[in-house]
Amino acid sequence: MRIARRLVMHEVRLLVSLVLWVARRTQGADGVRAFGYARGQGAMMAGFGFVCVVETVAMSVLLRDWPTVHAVFLLLDVYGVVIVVGLHASSVVRPHVLDVEGGSLRIRRYVHVDLRVPLERIASVRRELRMTHERADGELDVEVGSQTTVTIELTEPVTHLTFLGRRREVRVVRFHADDADGLVRALGRARV
């Protein structure tokens, strides 16, 4: 039941992201410094959306003689397109957030990852482009387009909740930011 609830909440957050995207608003970035990460995946998401639309049209043509099956597949295909657009919208409206006053860095990706890192726990931060990521204990890779551009090492672990609610303690966080250099400089100033 817990997993079903998490999946429903995921879908609701995606739909809310669509509304925020249309309204040109961001979530949780008012009065703080926001760093986007959507540019690194925009072309890929547009391509994926295009393929979904082509599949919707192809299935409509193939199933035109079976109205009930056609209606079911049309609904599923349109929902798939909405989810793809919702994923991109969520990456635009949920940027990484540096809250100097609150003393935290919020690292996000879509509606899947939302990790708060207290600034006092950051031991080091550096600009580091990585294209390959091997899963390791105590490390979290929040890649966009299979790359990360910022690496943060922590003095003590923070708890990351996975998509289905499992807890993981992480000491190293790698993530992508469109303005990685600006984020690293801002974090350096905020830590001082």
XYZ file of C-alpha atoms in Angstrom:
192
model
C 0.000 0.000 0.000
C 2.909 2.338 0.816
C 4.404 1.816 -2.655
C 1.057 2.469 -4.358
C 0.688 5.708 -2.400
C 4.208 6.818 -3.393
C 3.451 6.110 -7.071
C 0.218 8.107 -6.929
C 2.016 11.010 -5.215
C 4.677 10.871 -7.935
C 2.035 11.278 -10.629
C 0.369 14.126 -8.713
C 3.713 15.944 -8.357
C 4.315 15.582 -12.105
C 0.911 17.096 -12.878
C 1.541 19.941 -10.407
C 4.877 20.531 -12.149
C 3.041 20.888 -15.464
C 0.774 23.539 -13.965
C 3.745 25.408 -12.465
C 5.631 25.205 -15.772
C 2.699 26.703 -17.692
C 2.406 29.424 -15.017
C 6.200 30.041 -15.237
C 6.693 29.446 -11.520
C 9.257 27.434 -9.603
C 8.772 25.287 -6.548
C 10.738 26.084 -3.396
C 12.987 28.697 -5.020
C 11.400 31.922 -3.788
C 13.878 34.299 -2.140
C 16.848 31.944 -2.551
C 19.421 31.267 -5.262
C 18.283 28.677 -7.825
C 20.509 26.671 -10.179
C 18.858 24.881 -13.086
C 19.786 21.548 -14.613
C 17.146 21.121 -17.349
C 19.254 22.365 -20.285
C 21.385 19.222 -20.128
C 18.422 17.039 -21.019
C 16.098 19.281 -23.050
C 16.962 17.808 -26.446
C 16.722 14.246 -25.167
C 13.300 14.872 -23.609
C 12.060 16.587 -26.786
C 13.209 13.592 -28.822
C 11.563 11.171 -26.436
C 8.325 13.167 -26.542
C 8.416 13.175 -30.366
C 8.831 9.390 -30.448
C 5.865 9.012 -28.072
C 3.691 11.192 -30.327
C 4.712 9.185 -33.422
C 3.857 5.967 -31.574
C 0.451 7.392 -30.610
C -0.352 8.198 -34.242
C 0.928 4.813 -35.472
C -1.122 2.890 -32.901
C -4.225 4.925 -33.822
C -3.823 3.938 -37.463
C -3.115 0.278 -36.674
C -6.039 -0.091 -34.251
C -8.683 1.938 -36.129
C -10.767 -1.191 -36.837
C -11.007 -2.108 -33.119
C -12.625 0.888 -31.411
C -12.409 -0.363 -27.816
C -8.746 -1.381 -28.064
C -8.054 1.844 -29.978
C -9.596 3.943 -27.177
C -7.598 2.138 -24.471
C -4.288 2.513 -26.317
C -5.019 6.118 -27.232
C -5.623 6.928 -23.566
C -2.401 5.156 -22.511
C -0.356 6.811 -25.263
C -1.638 10.301 -24.477
C -0.944 9.689 -20.797
C 2.600 8.626 -21.737
C 3.138 11.896 -23.611
C 1.808 13.846 -20.611
C 4.255 12.009 -18.319
C 7.225 12.799 -20.593
C 6.264 16.480 -20.724
C 5.648 16.396 -16.960
C 9.143 14.997 -16.347
C 10.709 17.826 -18.306
C 8.456 20.370 -16.593
C 9.444 19.046 -13.176
C 13.134 19.490 -13.985
C 12.472 23.113 -14.968
C 10.294 24.077 -11.991
C 12.335 22.197 -9.357
C 15.888 23.596 -9.644
C 18.714 23.052 -7.159
C 18.369 25.652 -4.406
C 21.089 27.313 -2.329
C 19.549 28.814 0.807
C 22.342 30.674 2.589
C 19.996 32.049 5.277
C 18.572 28.586 5.980
C 22.031 27.011 5.755
C 21.252 24.318 3.199
C 21.713 23.200 -0.383
C 18.739 21.400 -1.886
C 19.717 19.007 -4.681
C 16.825 17.899 -6.881
C 16.042 15.953 -10.017
C 12.540 15.708 -11.458
C 10.234 14.761 -8.591
C 12.402 11.731 -7.771
C 15.272 13.290 -5.814
C 15.039 16.035 -3.198
C 18.091 15.979 -0.923
C 18.830 18.689 1.644
C 22.497 19.090 2.506
C 23.325 21.339 5.488
C 26.088 23.767 4.485
C 28.073 23.040 7.667
C 28.417 19.381 6.616
C 30.102 20.216 3.298
C 33.814 19.386 3.576
C 34.654 20.189 -0.050
C 32.960 21.144 -3.282
C 34.492 21.052 -6.738
C 33.627 21.281 -10.416
C 34.134 17.783 -11.777
C 32.695 16.544 -15.074
C 31.955 12.824 -14.944
C 30.357 10.834 -17.719
C 30.388 7.392 -16.073
C 29.070 6.493 -12.658
C 29.494 3.230 -10.808
C 27.175 2.611 -7.912
C 29.010 2.686 -4.565
C 27.985 2.693 -0.917
C 27.784 6.161 0.564
C 27.652 7.901 -2.820
C 24.715 9.458 -4.633
C 24.928 10.283 -8.351
C 22.155 12.592 -9.535
C 23.063 12.622 -13.193
C 21.376 14.444 -16.040
C 22.049 13.147 -19.528
C 24.439 10.607 -17.940
C 26.720 13.304 -16.582
C 27.450 15.121 -13.354
C 29.347 18.401 -13.074
C 29.614 19.097 -9.318
C 30.987 16.863 -6.561
C 30.339 17.499 -2.872
C 32.100 15.592 -0.097
C 30.512 15.715 3.355
C 31.985 15.645 6.856
C 29.150 13.423 8.047
C 26.479 11.565 6.093
C 23.038 12.852 5.165
C 20.003 10.645 4.656
C 18.657 10.252 1.131
C 15.207 8.727 0.607
C 15.034 6.712 -2.616
C 12.075 6.785 -5.005
C 10.311 3.968 -3.132
C 11.206 5.284 0.339
C 14.359 3.365 1.298
C 16.891 5.276 3.389
C 20.502 5.613 2.237
C 23.281 7.392 4.070
C 25.498 9.321 1.648
C 28.834 11.089 2.167
C 29.557 11.998 -1.468
C 27.007 13.633 -3.767
C 27.569 14.205 -7.475
C 25.012 16.151 -9.494
C 24.577 18.205 -12.645
C 24.028 21.954 -12.760
C 23.824 24.077 -15.911
C 25.998 26.731 -14.228
C 28.329 24.420 -12.319
C 31.072 27.038 -11.938
C 28.626 29.576 -10.506
C 27.224 26.995 -8.092
C 30.691 25.989 -6.872
C 31.652 29.667 -6.335
C 28.352 30.404 -4.530
C 28.808 27.351 -2.285
C 32.377 28.439 -1.527
C 31.163 31.885 -0.460
C 28.248 30.452 1.531
C 30.498 28.086 3.498
C 32.808 30.960 4.564
